Short mmCIF file of C-alpha atoms and ligand atoms in Angstrom, two decimals:
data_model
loop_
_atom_site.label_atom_id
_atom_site.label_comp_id
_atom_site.label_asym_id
_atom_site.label_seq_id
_atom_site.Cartn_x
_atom_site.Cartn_y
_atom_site.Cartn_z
CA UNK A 1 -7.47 -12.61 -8.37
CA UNK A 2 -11.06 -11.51 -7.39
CA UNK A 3 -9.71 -11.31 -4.11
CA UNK A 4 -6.75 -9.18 -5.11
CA UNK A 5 -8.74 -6.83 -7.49
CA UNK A 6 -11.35 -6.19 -3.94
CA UNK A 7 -7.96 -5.14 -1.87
CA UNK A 8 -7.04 -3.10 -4.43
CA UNK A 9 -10.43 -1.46 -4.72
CA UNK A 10 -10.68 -0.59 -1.00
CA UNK A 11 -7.58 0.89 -0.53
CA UNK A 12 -8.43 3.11 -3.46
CA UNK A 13 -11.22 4.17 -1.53
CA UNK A 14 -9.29 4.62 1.53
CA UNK A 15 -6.67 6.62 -0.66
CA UNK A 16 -9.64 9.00 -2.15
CA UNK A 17 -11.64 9.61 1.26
CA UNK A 18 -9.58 12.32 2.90
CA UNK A 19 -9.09 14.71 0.28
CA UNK A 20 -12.81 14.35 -0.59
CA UNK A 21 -15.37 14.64 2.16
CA UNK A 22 -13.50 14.92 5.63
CA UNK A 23 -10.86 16.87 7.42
CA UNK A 24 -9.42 20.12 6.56
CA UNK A 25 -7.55 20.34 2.79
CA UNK A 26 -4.21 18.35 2.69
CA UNK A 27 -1.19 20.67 3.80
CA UNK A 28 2.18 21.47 2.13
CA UNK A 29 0.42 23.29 -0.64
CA UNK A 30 -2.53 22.93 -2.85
CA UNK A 31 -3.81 21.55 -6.16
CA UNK A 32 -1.00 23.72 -8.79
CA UNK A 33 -2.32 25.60 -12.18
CA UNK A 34 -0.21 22.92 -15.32
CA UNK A 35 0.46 26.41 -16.53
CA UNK A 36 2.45 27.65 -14.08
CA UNK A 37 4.63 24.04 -13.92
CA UNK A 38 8.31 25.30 -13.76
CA UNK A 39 9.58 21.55 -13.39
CA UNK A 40 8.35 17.99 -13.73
CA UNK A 41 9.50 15.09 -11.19
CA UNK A 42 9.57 11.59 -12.72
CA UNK A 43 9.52 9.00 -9.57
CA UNK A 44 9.86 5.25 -10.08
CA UNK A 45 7.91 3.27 -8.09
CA UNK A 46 8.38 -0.33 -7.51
CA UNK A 47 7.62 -2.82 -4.66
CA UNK A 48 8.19 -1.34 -2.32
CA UNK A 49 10.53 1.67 -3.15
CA UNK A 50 10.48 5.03 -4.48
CA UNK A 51 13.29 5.95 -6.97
CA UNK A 52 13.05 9.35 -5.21
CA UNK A 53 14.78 9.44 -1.91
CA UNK A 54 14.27 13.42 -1.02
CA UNK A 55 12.61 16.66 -2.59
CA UNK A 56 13.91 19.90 -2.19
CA UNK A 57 11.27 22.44 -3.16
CA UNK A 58 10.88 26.47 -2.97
CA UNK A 59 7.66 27.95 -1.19
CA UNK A 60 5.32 29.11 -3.68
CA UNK A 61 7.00 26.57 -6.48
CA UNK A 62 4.68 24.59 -8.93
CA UNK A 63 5.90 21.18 -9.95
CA UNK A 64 4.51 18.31 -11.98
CA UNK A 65 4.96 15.01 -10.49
CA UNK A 66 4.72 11.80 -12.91
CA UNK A 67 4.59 8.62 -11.26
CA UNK A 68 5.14 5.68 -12.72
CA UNK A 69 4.59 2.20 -11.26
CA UNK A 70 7.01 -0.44 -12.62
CA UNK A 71 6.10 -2.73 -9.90
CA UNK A 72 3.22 -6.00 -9.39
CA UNK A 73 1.23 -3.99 -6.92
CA UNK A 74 -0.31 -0.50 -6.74
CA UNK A 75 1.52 2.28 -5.33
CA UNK A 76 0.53 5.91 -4.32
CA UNK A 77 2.50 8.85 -3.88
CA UNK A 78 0.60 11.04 -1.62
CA UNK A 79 1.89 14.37 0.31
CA UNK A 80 1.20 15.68 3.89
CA UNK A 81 2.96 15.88 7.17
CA UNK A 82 4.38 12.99 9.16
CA UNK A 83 1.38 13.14 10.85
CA UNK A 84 -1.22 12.88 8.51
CA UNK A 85 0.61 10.16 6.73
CA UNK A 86 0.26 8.51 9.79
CA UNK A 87 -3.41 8.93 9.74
CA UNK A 88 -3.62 7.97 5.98
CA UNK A 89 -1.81 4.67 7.33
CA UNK A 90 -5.00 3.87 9.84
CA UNK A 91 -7.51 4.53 7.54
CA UNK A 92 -6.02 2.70 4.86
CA UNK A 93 -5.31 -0.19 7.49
CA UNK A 94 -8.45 -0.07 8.59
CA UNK A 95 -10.29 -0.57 5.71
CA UNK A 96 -8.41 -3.29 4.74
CA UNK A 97 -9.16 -5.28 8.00
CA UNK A 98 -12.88 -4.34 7.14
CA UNK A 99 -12.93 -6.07 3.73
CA UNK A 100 -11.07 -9.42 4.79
CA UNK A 101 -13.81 -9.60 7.36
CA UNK A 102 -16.15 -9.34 4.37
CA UNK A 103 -17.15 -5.95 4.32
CA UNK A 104 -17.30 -4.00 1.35
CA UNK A 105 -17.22 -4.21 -2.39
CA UNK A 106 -14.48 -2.72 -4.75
CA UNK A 107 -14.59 0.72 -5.70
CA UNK A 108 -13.73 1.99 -9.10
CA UNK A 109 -9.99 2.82 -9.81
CA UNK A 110 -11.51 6.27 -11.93
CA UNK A 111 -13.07 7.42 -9.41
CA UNK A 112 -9.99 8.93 -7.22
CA UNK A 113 -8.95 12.31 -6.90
CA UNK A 114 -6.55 12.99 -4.38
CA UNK A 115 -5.85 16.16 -4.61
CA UNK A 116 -2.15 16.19 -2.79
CA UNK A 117 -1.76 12.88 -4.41
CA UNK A 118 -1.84 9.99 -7.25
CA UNK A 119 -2.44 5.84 -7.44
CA UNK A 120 -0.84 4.10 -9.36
CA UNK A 121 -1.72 0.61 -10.72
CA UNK A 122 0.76 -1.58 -11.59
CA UNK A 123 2.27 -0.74 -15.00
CA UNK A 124 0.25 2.71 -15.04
CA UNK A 125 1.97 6.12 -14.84
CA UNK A 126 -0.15 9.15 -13.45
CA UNK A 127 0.63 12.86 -12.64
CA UNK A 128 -0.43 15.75 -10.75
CA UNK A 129 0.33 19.29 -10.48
CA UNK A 130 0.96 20.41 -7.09
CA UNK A 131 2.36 24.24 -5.53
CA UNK A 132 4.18 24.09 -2.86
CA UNK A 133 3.63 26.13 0.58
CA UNK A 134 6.22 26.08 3.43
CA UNK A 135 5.38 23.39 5.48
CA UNK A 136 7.07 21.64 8.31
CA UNK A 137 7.31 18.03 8.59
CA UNK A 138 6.86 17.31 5.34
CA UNK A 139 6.62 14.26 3.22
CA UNK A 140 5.71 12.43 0.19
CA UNK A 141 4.76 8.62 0.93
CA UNK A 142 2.64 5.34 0.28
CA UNK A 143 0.55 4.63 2.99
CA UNK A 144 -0.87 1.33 1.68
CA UNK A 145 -0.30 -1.22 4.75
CA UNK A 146 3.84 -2.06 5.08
CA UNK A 147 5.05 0.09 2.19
CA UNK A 148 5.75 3.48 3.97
CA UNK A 149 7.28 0.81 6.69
CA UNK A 150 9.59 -0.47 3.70
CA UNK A 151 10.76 2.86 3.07
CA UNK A 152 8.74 4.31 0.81
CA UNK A 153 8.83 7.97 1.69
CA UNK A 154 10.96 10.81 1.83
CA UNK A 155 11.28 14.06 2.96
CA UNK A 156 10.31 17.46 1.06
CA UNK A 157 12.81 20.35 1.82
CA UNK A 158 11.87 23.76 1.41
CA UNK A 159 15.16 25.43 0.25
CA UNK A 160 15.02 29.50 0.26
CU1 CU B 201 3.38 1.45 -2.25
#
């Protein structure tokens, strides 16, 4: 369990780290005014599966996205390119590898804020407001290790 909760901890971490201090701002849009929300998205996940296979969004659109986790482990629902999914994936990976070796302590749960994204802990739902700018390549996914390889992800379609 203790072992579990530290997992969990450190890929929180690795889930917060690129929206805070590193790299460029995620792509595909930024963090959306709840104001300006013109529709809400209600994704199921479980383990290891979105109930949301595709998005089709308009450029400039504002959507809420509630996530909630009906699965045993945590989920995120994160969006970026292919490529920076990809990237997520390492990091993530990587940090993993780290704490088995016995690296470093948990991290608190509050203390994400992915902008382009949301974790979920098991029985927890959590939301975000996100617009949308044209972006190629886009995606939503969870990059914690083997669940983006399980098939959770799915493309986001920007319709005219
Ligand atoms: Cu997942």
């Amino acid at each position: 369990m203790l072992f579990r909760r530290s997992v969990v901890g450190v890929l929180a971490l690795a889930f917060a780290a690129p929206a805070s201090a590193h790299g460029p701002a995620p792509s595909g849009g930024r963090a959306g005014d709840p104001a300006k929300v013109t529709r809400t998205i209600e994704v199921i996940a479980t383990d290891n599966a979105f109930s949301l296979k595709a998005l089709d969004v308009r450029d400039g659109e504002t959507v809420r996205f509630v996530v909630r986790n009906d699965g045993a482990d945590p989920h995120e629902l994160t969006i970026g390119t292919v490529a920076e999914h990809a990237e997520h994936r390492q990091v993530m990976k990587a940090m993993l590898e780290q704490m088995k070796k016995g690296g470093h302590a948990a991290h608190s749960m509050s203390d994400m804020a992915h902008e382009g994204g949301v974790w979920v802990d098991p029985g927890k739902t959590a939301s975000f407001v996100w617009t949308f700018v044209r972006t190629d390549n886009l995606e939503f996914a969870c990059n914690i290790p083997g669940h983006y390889e399980d098939g959770m992800k799915g493309p986001i379609r920007f319709v005219k």
